[in-house]
Amino acid sequence: MCYDYFFVSIIILVIAYFTYGKFIEKMFDPVEERKTPAYANHDGVDFVPMNKHKNALIQLLNIAGTGPIFGPIMGALYGPVAFLWIVIGSIFAGAVHDYLTGMISIRNKGAHIPELAGKFLGAVSKHIVNVFALLLLLLVGTVFVTTPASLVVILLDGKVALGIVIAVIFIYYFLSTILPIDKIIGRLYPYFGAVLLVGTLGVGGALVFSDYRIPELNLTNMHPADLPIFPMLFFTITCGALSGFHATQSPIISRTVQKESQGRYIFYGMMIAEAIIAMIWAAASMSIFDGQTLDSIINSGTPSAVVNEVSMTLLGAVGGTIAVLGAIVLPITSGDTAFRAARSIIADYIKLDQQKVMKRLIIAVPLFAVSVLLTQIDFNLLWRYFSWANQATAAIALWIGTMYLYIQRKNYLVAMAPAIFITYMVFVYILNQKIGFNLDLNVSFMIGLILTIVIVALFYAKARKNREEDVETAVAVE
């Protein structure tokens, strides 16, 4: 067995929660006595106070869709270099991203990312981010219908038609979207969480005590198709390292948090937990399959087949079934809140009160109609668009966090450094890929660098203007 650096990576992630996470928390300076939106804006639907353990579990299940499983499985094609991105990305980018978006939302009446963009980056940004966020949420909701459905069909050995499973999942999503958050999500998630933890820990434990070996740690690109690590790895493994989808989910929980001091546990901590899940699935995929075999299985369908093969190989029929159920739970518990977040964002944007069911239906029904149409599109194509929209949203969220910290005269570089990096990768990806401009990679690197410099210059121009005008964009709203 060769698991030394696997264990070291897990230990580093845990230590980071108590060190760098504490540093970020201290810098942000949560105020224990400040009334949170759960109490200040209580409406019995979206603004409902819940205890920190329930909030943390819901946050984990919200952010950890198929991303920390499917992403690391596909990222395993690059080899152990994937571990470096998971560890470094989650500590210095993903967890900072999640903490800042969650806490800034708490300080601004539980506002979603379009509202925050409008407040901190300008009115035009609000409209742009609104389109990005809704596109991302629709893609997430759709992908997280088809992926768990395919897993269920595999688990039932094809005895139930895919269309029927998709219909059942859509019905659950619809109810979760329109009912108060504590009626379904608050009640079912503890059980979903138990299945997830048992399954994931089972896979991790069985892997450690098996005869399988993780390839030696190196920076060599082991992808069978020789796809470039830069920028492809950062769009293959998103959840588990850095994901803009989380910025759409944190405001859901910012509306149910009881105290600001619970933020590090709920936002930073659950991102670290997601990274550990990603590490386990990346390690399992690298250990059991060689790159060519793994690539072949993924291309023959979706990563669902890999999940099933890994689970059954390591845990047998009974344990493997539990692990697959855990993998089913993850996307379902992100898909439901994806639609819920989309409903909430649209409601905030058009200023439509959501206390009455009929007003929720006015928004929810068209959303689901569009998603049903999107299920007819090829999964791999959807995933590529989702990946780009996801990281573009992450870049925007990090720039919001950077502006907040700049205005507050705090150490804004902790958000700016990952913001610059992922902004550059977002530009390079869309310039180089066929779904974008299909330019030569080297040309994409050069143009991407120029565009990123422009973004940084625009940020400083806006930031200095905010300070000069003494705009109170960073002042907490009671």
Short mmCIF file of C-alpha atoms in Angstrom, two decimals:
data_model
loop_
_atom_site.label_atom_id
_atom_site.label_comp_id
_atom_site.label_asym_id
_atom_site.label_seq_id
_atom_site.Cartn_x
_atom_site.Cartn_y
_atom_site.Cartn_z
CA MET A 1 0.00 0.00 0.00
CA CYS A 2 1.14 3.55 -0.73
CA TYR A 3 -1.10 5.92 1.20
CA ASP A 4 1.35 8.16 3.05
CA TYR A 5 0.62 11.31 1.07
CA PHE A 6 -3.10 10.46 1.02
CA PHE A 7 -3.16 10.48 4.85
CA VAL A 8 -0.93 13.56 4.97
CA SER A 9 -3.37 15.37 2.64
CA ILE A 10 -6.33 14.53 4.88
CA ILE A 11 -4.40 15.69 7.96
CA ILE A 12 -3.44 18.96 6.24
CA LEU A 13 -7.10 19.60 5.38
CA VAL A 14 -8.18 19.07 9.00
CA ILE A 15 -5.38 21.23 10.39
CA ALA A 16 -6.28 23.99 7.90
CA TYR A 17 -9.76 24.26 9.41
CA PHE A 18 -8.25 25.07 12.82
CA THR A 19 -5.48 27.35 11.49
CA TYR A 20 -6.14 29.11 8.19
CA GLY A 21 -9.89 28.87 8.77
CA LYS A 22 -9.42 30.53 12.16
CA PHE A 23 -7.25 33.21 10.54
CA ILE A 24 -9.95 34.00 7.95
CA GLU A 25 -12.62 34.08 10.68
CA LYS A 26 -10.60 36.42 12.89
CA MET A 27 -9.94 38.72 9.96
CA PHE A 28 -13.64 38.87 9.07
CA ASP A 29 -14.49 39.52 12.74
CA PRO A 30 -17.94 37.95 13.32
CA VAL A 31 -20.08 39.74 15.91
CA GLU A 32 -21.79 37.39 18.36
CA GLU A 33 -24.55 39.82 19.36
CA ARG A 34 -25.56 40.85 15.83
CA LYS A 35 -29.04 39.71 14.86
CA THR A 36 -28.87 37.37 11.85
CA PRO A 37 -31.38 37.37 8.95
CA ALA A 38 -32.99 34.20 10.37
CA TYR A 39 -34.41 36.39 13.15
CA ALA A 40 -34.41 39.86 11.56
CA ASN A 41 -36.28 38.68 8.44
CA HIS A 42 -38.11 35.63 9.78
CA ASP A 43 -40.86 34.56 7.35
CA GLY A 44 -41.38 30.87 8.12
CA VAL A 45 -40.40 29.87 4.56
CA ASP A 46 -36.78 30.76 3.76
CA PHE A 47 -35.78 32.73 6.86
CA VAL A 48 -36.01 30.16 9.64
CA PRO A 49 -33.45 29.80 12.48
CA MET A 50 -31.96 26.29 12.78
CA ASN A 51 -29.15 24.96 14.99
CA LYS A 52 -25.58 24.98 13.69
CA HIS A 53 -25.23 21.21 13.31
CA LYS A 54 -28.33 20.96 11.14
CA ASN A 55 -27.21 24.00 9.14
CA ALA A 56 -23.74 22.50 8.66
CA LEU A 57 -25.16 19.19 7.45
CA ILE A 58 -27.56 20.93 5.07
CA GLN A 59 -24.71 23.12 3.79
CA LEU A 60 -22.53 20.04 3.17
CA LEU A 61 -25.28 18.22 1.34
CA ASN A 62 -26.19 21.37 -0.60
CA ILE A 63 -22.68 22.00 -1.89
CA ALA A 64 -21.60 18.36 -2.30
CA GLY A 65 -23.56 17.22 -5.33
CA THR A 66 -22.03 14.78 -7.76
CA GLY A 67 -19.18 17.29 -8.04
CA PRO A 68 -16.94 15.86 -5.27
CA ILE A 69 -17.52 12.37 -6.69
CA PHE A 70 -17.81 12.73 -10.47
CA GLY A 71 -15.25 15.56 -10.65
CA PRO A 72 -12.50 13.68 -8.78
CA ILE A 73 -13.28 10.50 -10.75
CA MET A 74 -12.68 12.37 -14.00
CA GLY A 75 -9.82 14.31 -12.39
CA ALA A 76 -8.17 11.00 -11.47
CA LEU A 77 -7.32 10.67 -15.17
CA TYR A 78 -4.63 13.33 -14.59
CA GLY A 79 -3.01 11.27 -11.83
CA PRO A 80 -1.95 12.28 -8.29
CA VAL A 81 -1.52 15.92 -9.33
CA ALA A 82 -5.30 16.05 -8.74
CA PHE A 83 -4.65 15.70 -4.99
CA LEU A 84 -2.62 18.92 -4.97
CA TRP A 85 -5.48 20.91 -6.50
CA ILE A 86 -8.01 19.43 -4.06
CA VAL A 87 -5.90 20.26 -1.00
CA ILE A 88 -4.49 23.65 -2.02
CA GLY A 89 -7.66 24.71 -3.83
CA SER A 90 -10.03 23.88 -0.99
CA ILE A 91 -7.94 25.50 1.77
CA PHE A 92 -6.95 28.76 0.08
CA ALA A 93 -9.72 29.20 -2.51
CA GLY A 94 -12.82 27.05 -2.00
CA ALA A 95 -13.23 27.37 1.77
CA VAL A 96 -12.39 31.10 1.70
CA HIS A 97 -14.92 31.52 -1.13
CA ASP A 98 -17.63 29.69 0.83
CA TYR A 99 -16.96 31.48 4.12
CA LEU A 100 -16.93 34.94 2.59
CA THR A 101 -20.06 34.47 0.47
CA GLY A 102 -21.93 33.01 3.43
CA MET A 103 -20.85 35.67 5.92
CA ILE A 104 -21.24 38.63 3.55
CA SER A 105 -24.74 37.35 2.78
CA ILE A 106 -25.51 37.23 6.51
CA ARG A 107 -24.35 40.84 6.80
CA ASN A 108 -26.69 41.80 3.95
CA LYS A 109 -30.10 40.35 4.87
CA GLY A 110 -29.34 36.92 3.41
CA ALA A 111 -28.80 38.38 -0.08
CA HIS A 112 -27.99 36.07 -2.98
CA ILE A 113 -24.94 36.55 -5.18
CA PRO A 114 -26.63 38.79 -7.84
CA GLU A 115 -27.69 41.24 -5.12
CA LEU A 116 -24.21 41.16 -3.60
CA ALA A 117 -22.62 41.71 -7.00
CA GLY A 118 -24.84 44.73 -7.59
CA LYS A 119 -23.94 46.17 -4.20
CA PHE A 120 -20.19 45.61 -4.32
CA LEU A 121 -19.27 45.53 -8.02
CA GLY A 122 -21.90 47.86 -9.54
CA ALA A 123 -25.43 47.79 -10.94
CA VAL A 124 -24.42 46.25 -14.28
CA SER A 125 -22.75 43.37 -12.44
CA LYS A 126 -26.05 42.52 -10.77
CA HIS A 127 -27.73 41.78 -14.10
CA ILE A 128 -24.74 39.86 -15.48
CA VAL A 129 -24.38 37.74 -12.35
CA ASN A 130 -28.10 37.10 -12.26
CA VAL A 131 -27.88 35.47 -15.70
CA PHE A 132 -24.76 33.50 -14.71
CA ALA A 133 -26.27 32.30 -11.45
CA LEU A 134 -29.55 31.18 -13.03
CA LEU A 135 -27.73 29.44 -15.89
CA LEU A 136 -25.52 27.64 -13.39
CA LEU A 137 -28.43 26.62 -11.16
CA LEU A 138 -30.48 25.33 -14.08
CA LEU A 139 -27.51 23.29 -15.33
CA VAL A 140 -26.85 21.97 -11.82
CA GLY A 141 -30.48 21.08 -11.25
CA THR A 142 -30.63 19.26 -14.59
CA VAL A 143 -27.30 17.45 -14.24
CA PHE A 144 -28.27 16.46 -10.69
CA VAL A 145 -31.46 14.89 -11.99
CA THR A 146 -29.84 12.76 -14.67
CA THR A 147 -26.79 11.62 -12.68
CA PRO A 148 -28.60 10.19 -9.62
CA ALA A 149 -31.24 8.73 -11.94
CA SER A 150 -28.55 6.85 -13.88
CA LEU A 151 -27.12 5.54 -10.60
CA VAL A 152 -30.54 4.32 -9.47
CA VAL A 153 -31.05 2.51 -12.79
CA ILE A 154 -27.63 0.83 -12.43
CA LEU A 155 -28.39 -0.11 -8.81
CA LEU A 156 -31.73 -1.65 -9.81
CA ASP A 157 -30.09 -3.45 -12.73
CA GLY A 158 -32.25 -1.62 -15.27
CA LYS A 159 -35.53 -2.97 -13.86
CA VAL A 160 -37.00 0.52 -13.65
CA ALA A 161 -37.01 2.82 -16.68
CA LEU A 162 -34.77 5.89 -16.54
CA GLY A 163 -37.71 8.16 -17.38
CA ILE A 164 -39.68 6.99 -14.35
CA VAL A 165 -36.75 7.60 -11.99
CA ILE A 166 -36.21 11.07 -13.46
CA ALA A 167 -39.92 11.86 -12.95
CA VAL A 168 -39.79 10.81 -9.28
CA ILE A 169 -36.69 12.95 -8.65
CA PHE A 170 -38.32 15.93 -10.36
CA ILE A 171 -41.38 15.58 -8.11
CA TYR A 172 -39.17 15.59 -5.00
CA TYR A 173 -37.26 18.63 -6.31
CA PHE A 174 -40.50 20.47 -6.98
CA LEU A 175 -41.82 19.90 -3.44
CA SER A 176 -38.46 20.89 -1.91
CA THR A 177 -38.49 24.09 -3.96
CA ILE A 178 -41.92 25.36 -2.97
CA LEU A 179 -42.34 24.11 0.62
CA PRO A 180 -40.77 25.86 3.67
CA ILE A 181 -37.13 24.86 4.17
CA ASP A 182 -37.75 23.12 7.50
CA LYS A 183 -40.58 20.91 6.17
CA ILE A 184 -38.66 18.59 3.83
CA ILE A 185 -35.01 19.68 3.63
CA GLY A 186 -34.63 20.26 7.36
CA ARG A 187 -36.24 16.92 8.22
CA LEU A 188 -34.82 14.56 5.59
CA TYR A 189 -31.23 15.80 5.40
CA PRO A 190 -30.03 14.24 8.68
CA TYR A 191 -30.98 10.81 7.26
CA PHE A 192 -29.44 11.61 3.88
CA GLY A 193 -26.30 12.75 5.66
CA ALA A 194 -26.01 9.48 7.58
CA VAL A 195 -26.18 7.46 4.35
CA LEU A 196 -23.58 9.70 2.73
CA LEU A 197 -21.11 9.49 5.61
CA VAL A 198 -21.45 5.72 6.06
CA GLY A 199 -21.00 5.11 2.33
CA THR A 200 -18.07 7.50 1.82
CA LEU A 201 -16.20 6.43 4.95
CA GLY A 202 -16.84 2.83 3.97
CA VAL A 203 -15.17 3.36 0.59
CA GLY A 204 -12.25 5.20 2.20
CA GLY A 205 -11.73 2.59 4.91
CA ALA A 206 -12.00 -0.37 2.53
CA LEU A 207 -9.52 1.29 0.15
CA VAL A 208 -6.91 1.79 2.88
CA PHE A 209 -7.07 -1.86 3.97
CA SER A 210 -7.15 -3.24 0.41
CA ASP A 211 -4.24 -4.33 -1.75
CA TYR A 212 -4.80 -1.51 -4.23
CA ARG A 213 -2.10 1.15 -4.60
CA ILE A 214 -2.34 4.86 -5.34
CA PRO A 215 0.18 5.92 -8.01
CA GLU A 216 3.28 7.68 -6.64
CA LEU A 217 2.84 11.42 -6.16
CA ASN A 218 4.23 13.42 -9.08
CA LEU A 219 3.35 16.37 -11.27
CA THR A 220 3.25 14.32 -14.47
CA ASN A 221 0.10 14.60 -16.58
CA MET A 222 -1.21 11.02 -16.77
CA HIS A 223 -4.40 11.79 -18.73
CA PRO A 224 -4.81 9.19 -21.53
CA ALA A 225 -6.03 11.90 -23.92
CA ASP A 226 -3.15 14.16 -22.84
CA LEU A 227 -5.53 17.02 -22.02
CA PRO A 228 -3.57 19.95 -20.51
CA ILE A 229 -3.56 20.27 -16.73
CA PHE A 230 -3.86 24.05 -17.18
CA PRO A 231 -6.72 24.89 -17.42
CA MET A 232 -8.59 21.54 -17.71
CA LEU A 233 -7.93 20.15 -14.21
CA PHE A 234 -9.54 23.20 -12.59
CA PHE A 235 -12.73 22.67 -14.59
CA THR A 236 -12.80 18.93 -14.05
CA ILE A 237 -12.48 19.03 -10.27
CA THR A 238 -14.60 21.94 -9.10
CA CYS A 239 -16.66 20.82 -6.10
CA GLY A 240 -14.04 19.51 -3.69
CA ALA A 241 -11.63 22.34 -4.50
CA LEU A 242 -13.40 25.53 -5.68
CA SER A 243 -16.95 25.81 -6.95
CA GLY A 244 -19.09 28.82 -7.78
CA PHE A 245 -22.18 26.69 -7.19
CA HIS A 246 -21.43 27.03 -3.49
CA ALA A 247 -21.93 30.79 -3.77
CA THR A 248 -25.53 30.11 -4.78
CA GLN A 249 -26.05 27.75 -1.85
CA SER A 250 -24.41 29.58 1.07
CA PRO A 251 -27.08 32.34 1.07
CA ILE A 252 -29.74 29.66 1.61
CA ILE A 253 -28.07 28.78 4.91
CA SER A 254 -27.17 32.39 5.69
CA ARG A 255 -30.92 32.83 6.14
CA THR A 256 -31.09 30.10 8.80
CA VAL A 257 -27.86 30.73 10.79
CA GLN A 258 -28.43 31.65 14.43
CA LYS A 259 -25.13 33.45 15.16
CA GLU A 260 -22.28 34.85 13.06
CA SER A 261 -19.78 32.89 15.15
CA GLN A 262 -21.15 29.66 13.64
CA GLY A 263 -19.93 30.68 10.18
CA ARG A 264 -16.51 29.00 10.23
CA TYR A 265 -18.01 25.66 11.22
CA ILE A 266 -20.84 25.87 8.68
CA PHE A 267 -19.12 27.43 5.66
CA TYR A 268 -15.35 26.91 5.91
CA GLY A 269 -15.64 23.58 7.71
CA MET A 270 -18.09 21.96 5.32
CA MET A 271 -15.91 22.90 2.34
CA ILE A 272 -13.04 21.04 4.03
CA ALA A 273 -15.36 18.07 4.59
CA GLU A 274 -16.26 18.10 0.90
CA ALA A 275 -12.57 18.12 -0.01
CA ILE A 276 -12.07 14.97 2.07
CA ILE A 277 -14.92 13.29 0.16
CA ALA A 278 -13.23 14.32 -3.09
CA MET A 279 -9.89 12.91 -1.91
CA ILE A 280 -11.46 9.53 -1.13
CA TRP A 281 -13.11 9.17 -4.55
CA ALA A 282 -10.05 10.41 -6.45
CA ALA A 283 -7.83 7.94 -4.55
CA ALA A 284 -10.24 5.06 -5.14
CA SER A 285 -10.43 5.77 -8.87
CA MET A 286 -6.65 6.02 -9.26
CA SER A 287 -6.06 2.86 -7.24
CA ILE A 288 -8.57 0.50 -8.83
CA PHE A 289 -8.28 1.59 -12.47
CA ASP A 290 -5.45 2.52 -14.77
CA GLY A 291 -6.02 5.69 -16.77
CA GLN A 292 -7.01 3.96 -19.98
CA THR A 293 -9.60 1.73 -18.29
CA LEU A 294 -11.02 4.62 -16.27
CA ASP A 295 -11.29 6.77 -19.39
CA SER A 296 -13.02 3.95 -21.24
CA ILE A 297 -15.62 3.42 -18.50
CA ILE A 298 -16.37 7.15 -18.27
CA ASN A 299 -16.70 7.52 -22.05
CA SER A 300 -18.99 4.49 -22.29
CA GLY A 301 -21.62 6.30 -20.25
CA THR A 302 -21.06 8.64 -17.28
CA PRO A 303 -18.95 8.43 -14.12
CA SER A 304 -21.96 6.67 -12.57
CA ALA A 305 -20.57 3.38 -13.81
CA VAL A 306 -17.27 4.09 -12.03
CA VAL A 307 -19.09 4.85 -8.77
CA ASN A 308 -20.91 1.54 -8.97
CA GLU A 309 -17.75 -0.42 -9.88
CA VAL A 310 -15.65 1.15 -7.11
CA SER A 311 -18.37 0.64 -4.48
CA MET A 312 -19.08 -2.98 -5.33
CA THR A 313 -15.39 -3.86 -5.70
CA LEU A 314 -14.37 -2.44 -2.33
CA LEU A 315 -17.47 -3.13 -0.22
CA GLY A 316 -19.31 -6.01 -1.84
CA ALA A 317 -23.03 -6.13 -2.59
CA VAL A 318 -24.44 -4.79 0.69
CA GLY A 319 -21.79 -2.22 1.55
CA GLY A 320 -21.47 -1.24 -2.09
CA THR A 321 -25.20 -0.57 -2.29
CA ILE A 322 -24.95 1.77 0.71
CA ALA A 323 -22.03 3.59 -0.90
CA VAL A 324 -23.95 3.99 -4.17
CA LEU A 325 -26.94 5.27 -2.19
CA GLY A 326 -24.59 7.85 -0.65
CA ALA A 327 -23.52 8.87 -4.14
CA ILE A 328 -27.19 9.15 -5.09
CA VAL A 329 -27.95 11.27 -2.02
CA LEU A 330 -25.28 13.87 -2.87
CA PRO A 331 -26.65 15.11 -6.20
CA ILE A 332 -30.25 14.91 -5.00
CA THR A 333 -29.48 17.10 -2.00
CA SER A 334 -27.82 19.65 -4.27
CA GLY A 335 -30.38 19.50 -7.05
CA ASP A 336 -33.27 20.33 -4.74
CA THR A 337 -31.55 23.40 -3.32
CA ALA A 338 -30.34 24.45 -6.77
CA PHE A 339 -33.95 24.94 -7.83
CA ARG A 340 -34.78 26.49 -4.47
CA ALA A 341 -31.93 28.98 -4.86
CA ALA A 342 -33.03 29.77 -8.43
CA ARG A 343 -36.57 30.48 -7.21
CA SER A 344 -35.22 32.72 -4.45
CA ILE A 345 -32.84 34.62 -6.77
CA ILE A 346 -35.59 35.32 -9.29
CA ALA A 347 -37.95 36.39 -6.50
CA ASP A 348 -35.36 38.81 -5.11
CA TYR A 349 -34.59 40.13 -8.60
CA ILE A 350 -38.21 40.88 -9.51
CA LYS A 351 -39.09 41.70 -5.89
CA LEU A 352 -41.84 39.10 -5.59
CA ASP A 353 -42.71 38.12 -2.02
CA GLN A 354 -42.52 34.34 -1.48
CA GLN A 355 -44.73 33.81 1.57
CA LYS A 356 -47.71 32.63 -0.49
CA VAL A 357 -47.47 29.29 -2.31
CA MET A 358 -48.99 30.67 -5.52
CA LYS A 359 -46.21 33.23 -5.84
CA ARG A 360 -43.64 30.47 -5.44
CA LEU A 361 -45.38 28.43 -8.14
CA ILE A 362 -45.30 31.36 -10.58
CA ILE A 363 -41.49 31.11 -10.54
CA ALA A 364 -40.99 27.38 -9.93
CA VAL A 365 -43.17 25.96 -12.74
CA PRO A 366 -41.30 27.68 -15.63
CA LEU A 367 -37.96 26.73 -14.05
CA PHE A 368 -38.82 23.05 -14.03
CA ALA A 369 -40.23 23.21 -17.55
CA VAL A 370 -36.88 24.49 -18.85
CA SER A 371 -34.98 21.87 -16.85
CA VAL A 372 -37.07 19.04 -18.30
CA LEU A 373 -36.09 20.22 -21.78
CA LEU A 374 -32.41 20.34 -20.78
CA THR A 375 -32.46 16.67 -19.73
CA GLN A 376 -32.59 15.81 -23.45
CA ILE A 377 -29.08 17.24 -23.98
CA ASP A 378 -26.00 15.00 -23.81
CA PHE A 379 -24.57 14.77 -20.26
CA ASN A 380 -20.96 15.40 -21.29
CA LEU A 381 -21.92 18.60 -23.11
CA LEU A 382 -23.98 19.78 -20.16
CA TRP A 383 -21.09 19.04 -17.80
CA ARG A 384 -18.65 21.14 -19.86
CA TYR A 385 -20.96 24.14 -19.86
CA PHE A 386 -21.69 23.60 -16.17
CA SER A 387 -17.96 23.49 -15.38
CA TRP A 388 -17.27 26.80 -17.11
CA ALA A 389 -20.32 28.59 -15.68
CA ASN A 390 -19.42 27.17 -12.28
CA GLN A 391 -15.89 28.56 -12.19
CA ALA A 392 -16.95 31.86 -13.76
CA THR A 393 -19.40 32.23 -10.87
CA ALA A 394 -16.63 31.33 -8.41
CA ALA A 395 -14.46 34.10 -9.85
CA ILE A 396 -17.27 36.63 -9.47
CA ALA A 397 -17.96 35.53 -5.89
CA LEU A 398 -14.28 35.87 -4.98
CA TRP A 399 -14.16 39.37 -6.48
CA ILE A 400 -17.20 40.26 -4.35
CA GLY A 401 -15.34 38.99 -1.29
CA THR A 402 -12.23 40.91 -2.33
CA MET A 403 -14.19 44.16 -2.67
CA TYR A 404 -15.88 43.67 0.70
CA LEU A 405 -12.53 43.15 2.43
CA TYR A 406 -10.93 46.07 0.53
CA ILE A 407 -13.68 48.46 1.61
CA GLN A 408 -13.42 47.20 5.18
CA ARG A 409 -9.63 47.77 5.01
CA LYS A 410 -8.94 44.15 5.82
CA ASN A 411 -6.49 41.72 4.19
CA TYR A 412 -8.24 41.50 0.83
CA LEU A 413 -5.36 39.55 -0.75
CA VAL A 414 -6.66 36.29 0.76
CA ALA A 415 -9.60 36.56 -1.64
CA MET A 416 -7.87 38.43 -4.44
CA ALA A 417 -5.14 35.82 -5.05
CA PRO A 418 -7.58 32.96 -5.80
CA ALA A 419 -9.86 35.41 -7.65
CA ILE A 420 -7.06 36.34 -10.06
CA PHE A 421 -6.04 32.72 -10.58
CA ILE A 422 -9.50 31.36 -11.36
CA THR A 423 -10.38 34.42 -13.48
CA TYR A 424 -7.33 33.68 -15.62
CA MET A 425 -8.30 30.01 -15.92
CA VAL A 426 -11.90 30.95 -16.84
CA PHE A 427 -10.67 33.13 -19.71
CA VAL A 428 -8.16 30.54 -20.96
CA TYR A 429 -10.76 27.77 -20.86
CA ILE A 430 -13.46 29.56 -22.84
CA LEU A 431 -10.92 30.91 -25.35
CA ASN A 432 -9.40 27.46 -25.94
CA GLN A 433 -12.33 25.04 -25.76
CA LYS A 434 -14.64 24.07 -28.62
CA ILE A 435 -17.65 25.20 -26.59
CA GLY A 436 -16.01 28.64 -26.64
CA PHE A 437 -13.70 30.25 -29.21
CA ASN A 438 -11.55 27.18 -30.03
CA LEU A 439 -8.30 29.16 -30.12
CA ASP A 440 -4.81 27.69 -29.81
CA LEU A 441 -3.89 27.05 -26.16
CA ASN A 442 -0.81 29.30 -26.18
CA VAL A 443 -2.80 32.10 -27.79
CA SER A 444 -5.50 31.57 -25.15
CA PHE A 445 -2.91 31.89 -22.37
CA MET A 446 -1.71 35.24 -23.76
CA ILE A 447 -5.16 36.73 -24.38
CA GLY A 448 -6.38 35.38 -21.04
CA LEU A 449 -3.50 37.13 -19.26
CA ILE A 450 -4.36 40.45 -20.90
CA LEU A 451 -8.05 40.12 -20.01
CA THR A 452 -7.21 39.20 -16.41
CA ILE A 453 -4.98 42.29 -16.07
CA VAL A 454 -7.88 44.38 -17.36
CA ILE A 455 -10.20 42.85 -14.74
CA VAL A 456 -7.69 43.63 -11.96
CA ALA A 457 -7.36 47.22 -13.18
CA LEU A 458 -11.16 47.62 -13.28
CA PHE A 459 -11.39 46.23 -9.76
CA TYR A 460 -8.94 48.77 -8.35
CA ALA A 461 -10.67 51.60 -10.18
CA LYS A 462 -14.02 50.60 -8.71
CA ALA A 463 -12.55 49.94 -5.26
CA ARG A 464 -10.85 53.34 -5.04
CA LYS A 465 -14.03 55.04 -6.19
CA ASN A 466 -15.99 53.27 -3.45
CA ARG A 467 -13.51 54.48 -0.84
CA GLU A 468 -13.40 58.03 -2.16
CA GLU A 469 -17.18 58.27 -2.15
CA ASP A 470 -17.27 56.62 1.28
CA VAL A 471 -19.86 54.13 0.05
CA GLU A 472 -21.23 52.08 2.93
CA THR A 473 -21.47 48.90 0.92
CA ALA A 474 -19.65 46.90 3.56
CA VAL A 475 -21.68 48.08 6.52
CA ALA A 476 -23.80 45.34 8.05
CA VAL A 477 -27.55 45.65 7.74
CA GLU A 478 -29.43 44.95 10.93
#
